[in-house]
Amino acid sequence: MAQWTSAMGAAQLARLLNSQQDRPAGPGTRRPPAYRALADGIRLLVLEGRVPVAARLPAERELALALSVSRTTVAAAYEALRTEGFLESRRGAGSWTAVPAGNPLPARGLEPLPPEALGSVIDLGCASLPAPEPWLTRAVQGALEELPPYAHTHGDYPAGLPALRAMIAERYTLRGIPTMPEQIMVTTGAMGAIDAICHLFAGRGERVAVESPSYANILQLMREAGARLVPVAMADGLSGWDMDRWRQVLREAAPRLAYVVADFHNPTGALADDDQRRRLVDAARSAGTVLVADETMTELWLDEGVDMPRPVCGFDPAGSTVITVGSASKAFWAGMRIGWVRAAPDVIRSLVAARAYADMGTPVLEQLAVNWLFSTGGWEQAVEIRRAQARENRDALVAAVRRELPGWEFEVPRGGLTLWVRTGGLSGSRLAEMGERVGVRVPSGPRFGVDGAFEGYVRLPFTVGGALAEEAAVRLAAAARLVENGVTGGGGDAPRTFVA
């Protein structure tokens, strides 16, 4: 019986390998042999999770043709990978990817750093900050005071606690978007909300248009749901969406869903303006596409004088085109797994009905905590703490990266939690790998793209400040030097922890 569970075509693997472009070697730098470079490229794709473990690789002759190299080169690369434990083979069954004993299995999103590595590695992988105390403690205490009446019930609220649904609806109404509680479903974070939407609207094989780049965890969620992702490039800089491209994709591909982050986009930090929002909603309506607007960053403006545009759903008064997703995780704390969906009442009813076969409902105590924050004014004060912390971290990180890595390019966003950085021609995947060696964890650009895009980028979140931000930049510069000097992880020398 074959040991592989999926297959990687020669053309697809060649595209991923060809996206790994390093800066040209300088004088005196020795390039590795062709077979070694190929083995390193495949190993790196496995470690990053872009080629799954237990994926059957193409036959040597097929890959050689796709890469325009000799079959001998591919055969030598496969043999090197077998020796290092990254490939297993059996006559008649082919060769499939593996991970050497003792190595953690690669994840495919942006998981938090394992607790055992917190003391030795600076974590720039997860765009989350510590809780804004004392508001977390106060919210939980307030929730405990409100809990007794609910403890006498079954505790199962598939649409969410009525009090929290009403409070979220009121907050939309105060933003100029009249909303009824029947238009709200409370979910287990924004990921739970989008997972439910994808299962309702986009069955396996359906097209979903996504910004390019986009949030890595959502892209992976959609891939695993069987969606066919259609990337739409962002406009240059921080200017939001390229509407000509969006109109073309929606007209020609007719995707069932489109997923966008209009407010301080993750990872670029772009803010779409009112005109772009209006035009995108109109284009989606004309194409029959359901537009999912992720608002998890909407309250995280960091600079004075930021004029926030109208919510995307404000340009869809009939409520037939836009579904809005919100969350407490970015603006308050990632450990507060409360999200919500705002949509037409019939959509909410369908989502609630489908939920019975998924997670049943969201924890009552956490819902009460968020409701306490909303109803007491604690939310606004907590979010102001979050903005001040993120602003300070952003400014420290920007200054440190400019000093240590002057060849790296980026624009400073006016909100959000992430910096999208062009790495001066270096491979983002190899920077991530070398970062592990020198003690800094950073996600590579291809995490945020489709089919190997953005190899020349990394994402840096505003999660550290002060001396730690300076040290992170120093370690990134050290990782860059390793990449420039052609250092690889070959010969079984794997990273200490996996870059996610």
Coordinates of C-alpha atoms in Angstrom, one line a residue:
M1 CA 0.0 0.0 0.0
A2 CA 1.4 3.5 -0.9
Q3 CA 2.5 5.8 1.9
W4 CA 1.5 9.0 0.2
T5 CA -1.8 10.8 0.7
S6 CA -1.6 13.5 -2.0
A7 CA 0.3 14.1 -5.2
M8 CA 2.4 17.1 -6.5
G9 CA 2.5 17.6 -10.2
A10 CA 5.7 18.4 -12.0
A11 CA 4.5 21.7 -13.3
Q12 CA 3.2 22.8 -9.9
L13 CA 6.4 21.8 -8.1
A14 CA 8.5 23.6 -10.8
R15 CA 6.5 26.8 -10.2
L16 CA 7.1 26.6 -6.5
L17 CA 10.8 26.0 -7.0
N18 CA 11.2 28.7 -9.6
S19 CA 9.7 31.2 -7.2
Q20 CA 12.6 30.7 -4.8
Q21 CA 14.9 33.4 -6.2
D22 CA 17.9 34.5 -4.2
R23 CA 20.0 37.6 -4.7
P24 CA 22.8 36.8 -7.3
A25 CA 25.9 35.5 -5.6
G26 CA 28.7 38.1 -4.9
P27 CA 32.3 37.7 -5.8
G28 CA 33.9 34.7 -4.2
T29 CA 30.6 33.2 -3.2
R30 CA 30.4 29.5 -4.2
R31 CA 27.1 28.3 -5.6
P32 CA 26.0 24.8 -4.5
P33 CA 25.9 22.1 -7.2
A34 CA 22.6 22.0 -9.1
Y35 CA 21.4 18.8 -7.4
R36 CA 22.1 20.4 -4.0
A37 CA 20.2 23.5 -4.8
L38 CA 17.2 21.4 -6.0
A39 CA 17.3 19.3 -2.9
D40 CA 17.5 22.4 -0.7
G41 CA 14.5 23.9 -2.6
I42 CA 12.3 20.9 -2.1
R43 CA 13.3 20.5 1.6
L44 CA 12.5 24.2 2.2
L45 CA 9.0 23.8 0.6
V46 CA 8.4 20.8 2.9
L47 CA 9.5 22.7 6.0
E48 CA 7.3 25.6 5.1
G49 CA 4.3 23.3 4.5
R50 CA 3.9 24.5 0.9
V51 CA 4.5 20.9 -0.2
P52 CA 2.6 18.7 2.3
V53 CA 4.2 15.8 4.2
A54 CA 3.4 12.5 2.5
A55 CA 2.9 14.1 -0.9
R56 CA 4.0 12.0 -3.9
L57 CA 6.6 13.8 -5.9
P58 CA 6.7 13.6 -9.7
A59 CA 8.9 11.0 -11.4
E60 CA 12.5 12.0 -12.0
R61 CA 12.0 12.3 -15.8
E62 CA 8.9 14.5 -15.4
L63 CA 10.5 16.9 -13.0
A64 CA 13.6 17.1 -15.1
L65 CA 11.6 18.1 -18.1
A66 CA 9.6 20.7 -16.1
L67 CA 12.8 22.3 -14.7
S68 CA 14.9 21.9 -17.9
V69 CA 17.6 20.1 -16.0
S70 CA 19.1 16.6 -16.5
R71 CA 17.5 13.5 -15.0
T72 CA 20.8 12.9 -13.2
T73 CA 20.4 16.2 -11.3
V74 CA 16.9 15.2 -10.1
A75 CA 18.0 11.7 -9.2
A76 CA 20.9 13.1 -7.1
A77 CA 18.6 15.6 -5.4
Y78 CA 16.1 12.9 -4.5
E79 CA 18.9 10.7 -3.2
A80 CA 20.1 13.6 -1.0
L81 CA 16.6 14.1 0.4
R82 CA 16.3 10.4 1.1
T83 CA 19.6 10.5 3.0
E84 CA 18.4 13.5 5.1
G85 CA 15.0 12.0 5.9
F86 CA 12.9 14.3 3.8
L87 CA 12.0 11.7 1.2
E88 CA 10.9 8.1 1.3
S89 CA 10.6 5.8 -1.7
R90 CA 9.5 2.3 -2.6
R91 CA 9.7 0.5 -5.9
G92 CA 6.4 0.7 -7.7
A93 CA 5.0 3.3 -5.3
G94 CA 7.2 6.3 -6.2
S95 CA 8.7 8.8 -3.8
W96 CA 6.9 10.9 -1.2
T97 CA 7.9 13.7 1.2
A98 CA 8.6 13.0 4.8
V99 CA 10.0 14.8 7.9
P100 CA 13.1 13.3 9.8
A101 CA 12.5 11.9 13.2
G102 CA 12.7 14.5 15.9
N103 CA 11.5 17.4 13.6
P104 CA 8.1 19.0 14.3
L105 CA 5.6 18.5 11.5
P106 CA 5.2 21.7 9.5
A107 CA 2.1 23.7 10.0
R108 CA 0.5 25.5 7.1
G109 CA -0.6 28.8 8.7
L110 CA 0.8 31.2 11.3
E111 CA 0.6 29.4 14.6
P112 CA 2.0 30.9 17.8
L113 CA 5.6 30.0 18.8
P114 CA 5.7 26.9 21.0
P115 CA 6.1 27.8 24.7
E116 CA 9.4 26.0 25.0
A117 CA 11.0 28.4 22.5
L118 CA 9.8 31.7 23.9
G119 CA 12.9 32.3 25.9
S120 CA 15.4 31.9 23.0
V121 CA 13.4 33.0 19.9
I122 CA 11.9 36.5 19.1
D123 CA 8.5 35.7 17.7
L124 CA 7.5 37.8 14.7
G125 CA 5.3 35.2 13.3
C126 CA 2.0 35.9 15.1
A127 CA 0.4 39.3 14.7
S128 CA -1.0 39.4 18.2
L129 CA -0.3 41.4 21.4
P130 CA -0.7 40.7 25.1
A131 CA -4.0 41.4 26.7
P132 CA -4.7 45.1 27.5
E133 CA -4.9 44.9 31.2
P134 CA -6.7 45.6 33.5
W135 CA -9.6 45.3 31.1
L136 CA -9.3 41.6 30.5
T137 CA -9.5 40.8 34.2
R138 CA -12.4 43.3 34.7
A139 CA -14.3 41.9 31.7
V140 CA -14.0 38.3 33.1
Q141 CA -15.0 39.5 36.5
G142 CA -18.0 41.3 35.0
A143 CA -18.9 38.1 33.0
L144 CA -18.8 36.0 36.2
E145 CA -21.3 38.4 37.8
E146 CA -23.7 38.0 34.9
L147 CA -23.3 34.2 34.6
P148 CA -25.7 32.8 37.2
P149 CA -28.9 33.2 35.2
Y150 CA -27.3 31.6 32.2
A151 CA -26.0 28.7 34.3
H152 CA -29.7 27.7 34.9
T153 CA -30.2 27.2 31.1
H154 CA -28.8 24.6 28.7
G155 CA -26.1 27.1 27.7
D156 CA -26.5 26.3 24.0
Y157 CA -27.0 29.5 21.9
P158 CA -26.2 28.7 18.2
A159 CA -26.7 32.3 17.1
G160 CA -25.0 33.8 20.2
L161 CA -26.3 35.3 23.4
P162 CA -29.3 37.6 22.6
A163 CA -27.7 40.4 24.7
L164 CA -24.5 40.3 22.7
R165 CA -26.2 40.1 19.4
A166 CA -28.3 43.2 20.3
M167 CA -25.1 45.0 21.4
I168 CA -23.2 44.3 18.2
A169 CA -26.2 45.3 16.2
E170 CA -26.4 48.6 18.1
R171 CA -22.7 49.3 17.5
Y172 CA -23.3 48.9 13.7
T173 CA -26.3 51.2 13.9
L174 CA -24.2 53.8 15.7
R175 CA -21.7 53.6 12.8
G176 CA -24.5 54.6 10.4
I177 CA -25.4 51.0 9.3
P178 CA -28.9 50.2 10.7
T179 CA -28.8 46.7 12.0
M180 CA -31.2 44.3 13.8
P181 CA -30.1 41.5 16.2
E182 CA -31.5 39.1 13.7
Q183 CA -28.6 40.1 11.3
I184 CA -25.9 39.0 13.8
M185 CA -24.4 35.6 14.5
V186 CA -21.7 35.3 17.2
T187 CA -18.9 32.9 16.2
T188 CA -15.7 31.4 17.6
G189 CA -13.4 34.1 16.3
A190 CA -13.3 35.5 12.7
M191 CA -11.8 32.1 11.5
G192 CA -15.0 30.4 12.7
A193 CA -17.1 33.0 11.0
I194 CA -15.3 32.6 7.6
D195 CA -15.2 28.9 7.9
A196 CA -19.0 28.8 8.3
I197 CA -19.5 31.2 5.4
C198 CA -17.2 29.2 3.1
H199 CA -19.1 26.0 3.9
L200 CA -22.4 27.6 3.2
F201 CA -21.6 29.5 0.0
A202 CA -18.5 27.9 -1.6
G203 CA -18.6 24.1 -1.9
R204 CA -15.6 22.1 -3.0
G205 CA -14.3 23.3 -6.4
E206 CA -16.0 26.7 -6.2
R207 CA -13.9 29.8 -7.1
V208 CA -13.1 32.3 -4.4
A209 CA -11.5 35.6 -5.3
V210 CA -8.9 36.8 -2.8
E211 CA -6.5 39.7 -2.5
S212 CA -3.0 39.0 -3.5
P213 CA -1.3 39.0 -0.9
S214 CA -3.9 38.0 1.7
Y215 CA -4.1 36.7 5.3
A216 CA -2.3 33.3 5.3
N217 CA -4.6 31.5 7.7
I218 CA -7.7 32.4 5.7
L219 CA -6.0 31.3 2.5
Q220 CA -5.2 27.9 4.0
L221 CA -8.7 27.5 5.5
M222 CA -10.1 28.0 2.0
R223 CA -7.7 25.6 0.4
E224 CA -8.6 22.9 2.9
A225 CA -12.3 23.6 2.2
G226 CA -11.6 22.7 -1.4
A227 CA -11.9 26.3 -2.8
R228 CA -10.2 27.3 -6.1
L229 CA -8.5 30.5 -5.1
V230 CA -8.4 33.3 -7.7
P231 CA -5.8 35.9 -6.7
V232 CA -6.3 39.6 -7.4
A233 CA -3.3 41.9 -7.1
M234 CA -3.4 44.8 -4.7
A235 CA -2.8 48.3 -6.0
D236 CA 0.7 49.7 -5.6
G237 CA 1.9 50.8 -2.1
L238 CA -0.8 51.3 0.5
S239 CA -3.5 52.6 -1.9
G240 CA -5.9 49.8 -1.5
W241 CA -7.4 47.8 -4.3
D242 CA -6.7 47.8 -8.1
M243 CA -10.3 48.1 -9.2
D244 CA -9.6 47.4 -12.9
R245 CA -8.2 44.0 -11.9
W246 CA -11.2 43.3 -9.6
R247 CA -13.7 44.1 -12.2
Q248 CA -11.9 41.9 -14.7
V249 CA -11.7 38.9 -12.3
L250 CA -15.3 39.2 -11.1
R251 CA -16.6 39.5 -14.7
E252 CA -14.5 36.7 -16.2
A253 CA -14.1 34.2 -13.3
A254 CA -17.5 34.8 -11.7
P255 CA -16.3 33.6 -8.3
R256 CA -19.0 32.5 -5.8
L257 CA -17.2 34.3 -3.0
A258 CA -14.7 37.2 -2.7
Y259 CA -12.8 37.8 0.5
V260 CA -11.3 41.2 1.3
V261 CA -9.7 43.1 4.2
A262 CA -10.6 46.8 3.5
D263 CA -9.3 48.2 6.8
F264 CA -5.6 48.1 7.3
H265 CA -5.2 45.0 5.2
N266 CA -3.2 42.0 6.5
P267 CA -0.4 41.9 5.5
T268 CA 0.1 45.1 3.6
G269 CA -1.6 47.6 5.9
A270 CA -3.5 49.2 3.0
L271 CA -6.7 51.1 3.6
A272 CA -9.3 51.0 0.8
D273 CA -11.1 54.3 0.3
D274 CA -14.9 55.0 -0.1
D275 CA -14.8 55.0 -3.9
Q276 CA -13.0 51.6 -4.1
R277 CA -15.5 50.1 -1.6
R278 CA -18.5 51.4 -3.5
R279 CA -17.1 50.2 -6.9
L280 CA -16.2 46.8 -5.5
V281 CA -19.7 46.2 -4.0
D282 CA -21.3 47.3 -7.3
A283 CA -19.0 44.9 -9.3
A284 CA -19.7 42.0 -7.0
R285 CA -23.4 42.6 -7.2
S286 CA -23.3 42.6 -11.0
A287 CA -21.2 39.4 -11.0
G288 CA -23.5 37.6 -8.5
T289 CA -20.5 37.3 -6.1
V290 CA -20.9 37.3 -2.3
L291 CA -18.4 39.7 -0.9
V292 CA -17.0 38.8 2.5
A293 CA -15.6 41.9 4.2
D294 CA -13.2 41.2 7.1
E295 CA -13.3 44.0 9.7
T296 CA -11.0 42.6 12.3
M297 CA -8.5 45.5 12.0
T298 CA -11.0 48.3 11.6
E299 CA -10.5 49.9 15.0
L300 CA -6.7 49.8 14.8
W301 CA -5.9 53.1 13.3
L302 CA -2.6 54.3 14.8
D303 CA -2.0 57.8 13.6
E304 CA -3.9 61.0 14.3
G305 CA -6.1 62.3 11.6
V306 CA -6.9 58.9 9.9
D307 CA -10.3 59.4 8.2
M308 CA -11.9 56.0 8.3
P309 CA -14.1 55.2 5.3
R310 CA -17.6 53.9 5.5
P311 CA -17.9 50.2 6.2
V312 CA -18.1 48.0 3.1
C313 CA -21.6 46.9 4.0
G314 CA -22.6 50.6 4.0
F315 CA -22.6 50.5 0.2
D316 CA -25.0 47.5 0.2
P317 CA -28.2 48.8 1.7
A318 CA -30.2 45.9 0.4
G319 CA -27.9 43.5 2.3
S320 CA -27.8 41.1 -0.7
T321 CA -24.1 41.2 -1.6
V322 CA -21.9 41.9 1.5
I323 CA -21.3 39.7 4.5
T324 CA -19.3 41.4 7.2
V325 CA -17.0 39.6 9.7
G326 CA -15.8 41.2 12.9
S327 CA -13.7 39.9 15.9
A328 CA -12.4 40.8 19.3
S329 CA -9.1 39.0 18.6
K330 CA -7.0 41.7 17.0
A331 CA -8.4 44.9 18.6
F332 CA -8.6 43.3 22.1
W333 CA -6.8 40.0 22.6
A334 CA -6.2 36.8 20.5
G335 CA -7.2 34.7 23.5
M336 CA -10.7 36.2 23.4
R337 CA -12.1 34.0 20.7
I338 CA -15.2 35.9 19.9
G339 CA -16.2 36.9 16.4
W340 CA -19.4 37.7 14.6
V341 CA -21.1 37.8 11.2
R342 CA -23.4 40.6 10.0
A343 CA -25.6 39.6 7.1
A344 CA -29.2 39.5 5.9
P345 CA -31.5 37.7 8.3
D346 CA -32.0 34.8 5.9
V347 CA -28.3 34.3 5.6
I348 CA -27.9 34.3 9.4
R349 CA -30.6 31.7 9.7
S350 CA -28.8 29.5 7.2
L351 CA -25.5 29.9 9.0
V352 CA -27.1 29.1 12.3
A353 CA -28.8 26.0 10.9
A354 CA -25.6 24.7 9.4
R355 CA -23.7 25.4 12.7
A356 CA -25.5 22.5 14.4
Y357 CA -23.1 20.1 12.5
A358 CA -20.0 22.1 13.4
D359 CA -19.2 23.7 16.7
M360 CA -22.8 24.1 18.1
G361 CA -22.0 27.5 19.6
T362 CA -19.6 30.0 21.2
P363 CA -18.6 29.8 24.9
V364 CA -21.1 31.7 27.1
L365 CA -18.5 33.2 29.5
E366 CA -16.4 34.8 26.8
Q367 CA -19.5 36.2 25.2
L368 CA -20.5 37.8 28.5
A369 CA -17.0 39.2 28.8
V370 CA -17.2 41.0 25.4
N371 CA -20.7 42.2 26.2
W372 CA -19.5 43.7 29.4
L373 CA -16.7 45.5 27.6
F374 CA -19.2 46.9 25.0
S375 CA -21.8 47.9 27.5
T376 CA -19.5 49.6 30.0
G377 CA -17.2 51.6 27.8
G378 CA -14.3 49.3 28.7
W379 CA -13.9 48.3 25.0
E380 CA -13.0 51.8 23.9
Q381 CA -10.5 52.2 26.7
A382 CA -8.9 48.8 26.1
V383 CA -8.6 49.5 22.3
E384 CA -6.9 52.8 23.1
I385 CA -4.3 50.9 25.1
R386 CA -3.9 48.5 22.1
R387 CA -3.5 51.4 19.7
A388 CA -0.8 53.1 21.8
Q389 CA 1.1 49.8 22.2
A390 CA 0.9 48.9 18.5
R391 CA 2.0 52.5 17.6
E392 CA 5.0 52.4 19.8
N393 CA 6.0 49.0 18.6
R394 CA 5.5 50.0 14.9
D395 CA 7.7 53.0 15.3
A396 CA 10.5 51.1 17.1
L397 CA 10.5 48.3 14.5
V398 CA 10.5 50.6 11.6
A399 CA 13.5 52.5 12.9
A400 CA 15.4 49.3 13.7
V401 CA 14.8 47.7 10.3
R402 CA 15.8 50.9 8.5
R403 CA 19.0 51.1 10.5
E404 CA 20.0 47.4 10.2
L405 CA 18.6 46.6 6.8
P406 CA 18.7 49.8 4.7
G407 CA 18.2 47.9 1.5
W408 CA 14.8 46.5 2.5
E409 CA 11.8 48.5 1.2
F410 CA 8.4 49.1 2.8
E411 CA 5.7 51.8 3.4
V412 CA 4.7 52.5 6.9
P413 CA 0.9 51.8 7.3
R414 CA -1.2 54.2 9.4
G415 CA -3.0 51.3 11.1
G416 CA -3.2 47.6 11.6
L417 CA -0.5 45.3 13.0
T418 CA 1.8 44.4 10.2
L419 CA 4.6 45.7 8.0
W420 CA 5.0 44.2 4.5
V421 CA 8.6 44.3 3.5
R422 CA 10.4 43.7 0.2
T423 CA 13.7 42.0 1.1
G424 CA 16.1 43.5 -1.4
G425 CA 16.1 40.5 -3.7
L426 CA 16.5 37.8 -1.0
S427 CA 14.3 34.8 -0.7
G428 CA 11.7 35.3 2.0
S429 CA 11.5 31.5 2.5
R430 CA 15.3 31.2 3.1
L431 CA 15.3 34.3 5.4
A432 CA 12.6 32.5 7.5
E433 CA 14.7 29.4 7.6
M434 CA 17.9 31.2 8.5
G435 CA 16.0 33.4 11.0
E436 CA 15.3 30.2 13.0
R437 CA 19.1 29.6 13.3
V438 CA 19.8 33.1 14.7
G439 CA 16.7 33.3 17.0
V440 CA 14.0 35.3 15.2
R441 CA 10.9 33.8 13.7
V442 CA 9.4 35.5 10.7
P443 CA 6.8 34.3 8.1
S444 CA 7.9 34.4 4.5
G445 CA 6.0 36.2 1.8
P446 CA 4.7 33.0 0.0
R447 CA 2.6 32.3 3.1
F448 CA 0.4 35.2 2.0
G449 CA 0.2 34.4 -1.7
V450 CA -1.1 31.7 -4.1
D451 CA 1.2 29.3 -5.9
G452 CA 4.6 30.6 -4.7
A453 CA 4.0 34.4 -5.1
F454 CA 5.8 37.0 -3.0
E455 CA 9.1 35.1 -2.5
G456 CA 10.9 38.4 -2.1
Y457 CA 8.8 39.5 0.9
V458 CA 8.4 38.9 4.6
R459 CA 5.7 40.1 7.0
L460 CA 6.8 41.8 10.2
P461 CA 4.1 42.4 12.8
F462 CA 4.2 45.1 15.5
T463 CA 4.4 42.6 18.4
V464 CA 7.7 43.7 19.9
G465 CA 9.1 47.1 20.8
G466 CA 12.0 48.9 22.4
A467 CA 15.2 46.9 22.8
L468 CA 13.5 43.7 21.6
A469 CA 12.6 45.3 18.3
E470 CA 16.2 46.4 17.9
E471 CA 17.5 42.9 18.6
A472 CA 14.9 41.4 16.2
A473 CA 16.3 43.7 13.4
V474 CA 19.9 42.7 14.3
R475 CA 19.0 39.0 14.1
L476 CA 17.1 39.6 10.8
A477 CA 20.3 41.2 9.4
A478 CA 22.3 38.2 10.5
A479 CA 19.8 35.9 8.8
A480 CA 20.1 38.0 5.6
R481 CA 23.9 37.7 5.6
L482 CA 23.5 33.9 5.9
V483 CA 21.2 33.9 2.9
E484 CA 23.6 36.2 0.9
N485 CA 26.5 33.9 1.7
G486 CA 24.6 30.9 0.3
V487 CA 24.2 29.0 3.6
T488 CA 21.6 26.3 3.4
G489 CA 20.0 23.8 5.8
G490 CA 21.2 20.8 3.8
G491 CA 22.8 17.7 5.2
G492 CA 20.1 17.1 7.8
D493 CA 20.8 20.4 9.5
A494 CA 17.2 21.5 10.2
P495 CA 15.8 24.5 12.0
R496 CA 15.3 24.3 15.7
T497 CA 11.6 25.2 15.4
F498 CA 9.3 25.4 12.4
V499 CA 8.7 28.8 10.8
A500 CA 4.9 29.3 10.5

